[in-house]
Amino acid sequence: MGWKNKLFDCLNVMFLLLLMLTMIVPFINVVALAFSSGMASMQPDIILFPKDFSVEGFTIVWQSLDLWRPFMNSVIVTIAGTFLHVLLSSLAGYVLIQPYLPGKKLMVSFILLTMMIPQDAIMIPLYLVNKDLHLINTLSSLVLSGMVSGFSILLMRNYFMAVPYEMSESAQIDGAGMFRIFATMYIRLAKSGLATITLFEFVSRWNMLSAPVLYINDSSKITLQVALKSMITEASATSSNFLVTTNVRMAGILISIIPLIAIYPFVQKYFMKGLMLGANKE
Amino acid sequence: MRIIKKNAMFYMMMIPIVVYFAMFAYYPLVKGIQTSFQDYKLMGERPYIGLDNYDLVIHDPSFWDALWNTLYIGGGILIIGFIAPLLIALSLNEVMKSWFKKTAQMLLYVPHLLSWVVIGGIFIFLLSPDTGLVNMLLVNIFGMNPINFMADESWARSIMIGSAVWKDMGYNCILFLAGIAAISPSLYEAARMDGATRWQQVRYVTLPQLMSTMKVIFLLNTLGLLRIFDQIFVMRNPAITSKVDVLMMYTFQKGIMEIRFGPAAAASFFVVLFTLLLTVMVRKITRFDEV
């Protein structure tokens, strides 16, 4: 009995370690290649440490290939879009917790129904709508895409519902306006909810691919993911292009990961809690 | 009237949201259906042509290829992407050291956070025939010939399934772990009192108690089945398109590349229809509503 248990534990941990290796090794490979020189990164070799250490990959991708421009576009779209998304979702969530509001049921079903519409299935008409509004080739189209979502509204509503309504009532008696109650009381008490949707939105906007592919074709307005995509797939087809060596592409990948790694500690704190909330609520 | 006035502020707050959803959710849905019955051109007249667009799509062999690819790849991701994280969650749950558990969770979750451009890019390089790490290992350690994974039709779908499972494994695993954590410890205590082995505890306590979590995750993943786009968009190449192009890719190509909005809208309407059908089916099979 005892040794069987021990053996099982041993195999179990080995299995998990092996699994973790499949996560770690590719990333070590990426980092090692990014910090290698162009020549070294193109050699057929198992590279887990930088070979012929250099940062030329980063300087080439940032300056010669102008990655800074799509990077800045992504920063703008991510920050503006996330801010608006969080603001609108929490406003709507706040409205939906008002107990005596005529027409509230109608609003709830109006919002719930939007969650049933598969976003990707309306890709073509959404493109046409953006075209009719002259939003094609503007960063605004990307900010507008997914500017508010039923999921976030409901999530915020759930967080706000945890705030006792009596508090807001007594503040009203003290003469505080609705908006002030919202800004000073609810927003503060539902901090973890705000953090959750902020992170959700930040990550999905930073990684957004189909919207910029659809709406943007002006090369000065493309986002980081699109720039990276063309660098990765097109460069592998035309390897004669001496600028785009493997270290350059890996440097591009690393640059695009950095903001996500920076927020990862917060993700662990809030995001995962939010995930579970989302999954259990269904 | 007084109530409305008192609540005017709230209605004002709701206006931007209602306008947004009307313009970017409901209107496109209606417009999509309308477009699917039109000979839609960007300029000039857009005559209604009945079911011609649907007819065209149905008689397009590449549409059926796309549907089959979607079912094959999506189904693979759905099934393997359900079993793998479940096994990992059960395996993680057997580990006593909490620092190990936390580190493993943290690491496994990372790929879910990254975009398909990054993950797809990494896979393309790892699998490249002349410098990729996988082929280097095959050649240098196992003495095999390099395999051109990304250009080989027989590997294409497996790679799509494998990379998607790998990417979302950690995410689904955390959902399963949350479900396991919610199981009452007294059930395990009772099982131990009755002399249940570790395997028996998993078989007779954990798995049955996890049923409702499993159903939720399965249902959520089913909804994603027809939506595969980013991954294929990044990882496809001319050599394997016929094996990996999915429905969304077909729509994208018809609409945006060939500028034929009518057939594209008709194809997306099929996506909506299939999604509904699948949802109903899965709900029936898992008896989701009874949970």
CSV table of C-alpha atoms in Angstrom, one decimal, chain B residues 100-204:
chain,number,residue,atom,x,y,z
B,100,PHE,CA,4.1,23.0,-6.5
B,101,LYS,CA,0.4,23.1,-7.3
B,102,LYS,CA,0.5,26.9,-7.5
B,103,THR,CA,3.6,27.0,-9.7
B,104,ALA,CA,2.1,24.4,-12.0
B,105,GLN,CA,-1.2,26.3,-12.3
B,106,MET,CA,0.6,29.6,-12.9
B,107,LEU,CA,2.8,28.1,-15.7
B,108,LEU,CA,0.1,26.2,-17.4
B,109,TYR,CA,-2.1,29.3,-17.5
B,110,VAL,CA,0.4,31.5,-19.4
B,111,PRO,CA,-0.3,30.4,-23.0
B,112,HIS,CA,-4.0,31.3,-22.5
B,113,LEU,CA,-3.0,34.9,-21.9
B,114,LEU,CA,-1.0,35.2,-25.1
B,115,SER,CA,-2.5,35.9,-28.5
B,116,TRP,CA,-2.7,33.4,-31.3
B,117,VAL,CA,-0.2,35.4,-33.2
B,118,VAL,CA,2.4,34.7,-30.5
B,119,ILE,CA,1.4,31.1,-29.9
B,120,GLY,CA,1.0,30.4,-33.6
B,121,GLY,CA,4.3,32.1,-34.3
B,122,ILE,CA,6.1,30.0,-31.7
B,123,PHE,CA,4.6,26.8,-33.1
B,124,ILE,CA,5.6,27.7,-36.6
B,125,PHE,CA,9.1,28.1,-35.5
B,126,LEU,CA,9.3,25.1,-33.2
B,127,LEU,CA,8.0,22.9,-36.0
B,128,SER,CA,10.0,24.4,-38.8
B,129,PRO,CA,11.9,21.7,-40.7
B,130,ASP,CA,15.4,23.2,-40.8
B,131,THR,CA,15.9,25.2,-37.5
B,132,GLY,CA,12.9,24.3,-35.4
B,133,LEU,CA,13.5,22.8,-31.9
B,134,VAL,CA,11.2,19.8,-32.5
B,135,ASN,CA,13.0,18.8,-35.7
B,136,MET,CA,16.4,19.5,-34.1
B,137,LEU,CA,15.5,17.0,-31.4
B,138,LEU,CA,14.2,14.5,-33.9
B,139,VAL,CA,17.3,14.7,-36.0
B,140,ASN,CA,20.0,15.0,-33.4
B,141,ILE,CA,18.6,12.7,-30.7
B,142,PHE,CA,16.4,10.2,-32.5
B,143,GLY,CA,18.3,10.3,-35.7
B,144,MET,CA,15.2,10.8,-37.8
B,145,ASN,CA,14.6,12.8,-40.9
B,146,PRO,CA,13.2,16.2,-40.3
B,147,ILE,CA,9.4,16.5,-40.9
B,148,ASN,CA,8.0,19.6,-42.5
B,149,PHE,CA,5.0,19.7,-40.1
B,150,MET,CA,3.5,22.9,-41.1
B,151,ALA,CA,3.4,22.1,-44.8
B,152,ASP,CA,2.3,18.4,-44.5
B,153,GLU,CA,-1.4,17.9,-45.1
B,154,SER,CA,-1.5,14.7,-42.9
B,155,TRP,CA,-0.1,16.7,-39.9
B,156,ALA,CA,-2.1,19.9,-40.4
B,157,ARG,CA,-5.2,19.2,-38.5
B,158,SER,CA,-3.4,17.4,-35.6
B,159,ILE,CA,-1.2,20.4,-35.2
B,160,MET,CA,-4.2,22.7,-35.1
B,161,ILE,CA,-5.9,20.6,-32.5
B,162,GLY,CA,-2.7,20.0,-30.5
B,163,SER,CA,-1.7,23.7,-30.3
B,164,ALA,CA,-5.2,24.8,-29.4
B,165,VAL,CA,-5.4,22.2,-26.6
B,166,TRP,CA,-2.0,23.2,-25.4
B,167,LYS,CA,-2.9,26.9,-25.3
B,168,ASP,CA,-6.2,26.5,-23.3
B,169,MET,CA,-5.2,23.6,-21.2
B,170,GLY,CA,-4.3,25.7,-18.1
B,171,TYR,CA,-7.4,27.8,-18.4
B,172,ASN,CA,-9.8,24.8,-18.4
B,173,CYS,CA,-7.7,23.1,-15.8
B,174,ILE,CA,-8.2,26.0,-13.4
B,175,LEU,CA,-12.0,25.8,-14.0
B,176,PHE,CA,-11.9,22.1,-13.1
B,177,LEU,CA,-9.8,22.8,-10.0
B,178,ALA,CA,-12.3,25.4,-8.9
B,179,GLY,CA,-15.0,22.7,-9.2
B,180,ILE,CA,-12.9,20.2,-7.3
B,181,ALA,CA,-12.2,22.8,-4.5
B,182,ALA,CA,-15.9,23.2,-4.1
B,183,ILE,CA,-16.5,19.6,-3.2
B,184,SER,CA,-17.3,19.2,0.5
B,185,PRO,CA,-14.3,17.6,2.4
B,186,SER,CA,-16.6,15.6,4.5
B,187,LEU,CA,-17.4,13.4,1.5
B,188,TYR,CA,-13.7,12.4,1.3
B,189,GLU,CA,-13.6,11.9,5.0
B,190,ALA,CA,-16.6,9.5,4.8
B,191,ALA,CA,-15.0,7.7,1.9
B,192,ARG,CA,-11.7,7.3,3.8
B,193,MET,CA,-13.6,6.0,6.8
B,194,ASP,CA,-15.0,3.3,4.6
B,195,GLY,CA,-11.5,2.4,3.5
B,196,ALA,CA,-11.6,3.9,0.0
B,197,THR,CA,-8.3,4.1,-1.8
B,198,ARG,CA,-7.2,7.2,-3.6
B,199,TRP,CA,-8.3,5.9,-6.9
B,200,GLN,CA,-11.7,5.0,-5.5
B,201,GLN,CA,-12.0,8.5,-4.0
B,202,VAL,CA,-11.5,10.0,-7.4
B,203,ARG,CA,-13.8,7.5,-9.1
B,204,TYR,CA,-16.7,7.7,-6.6
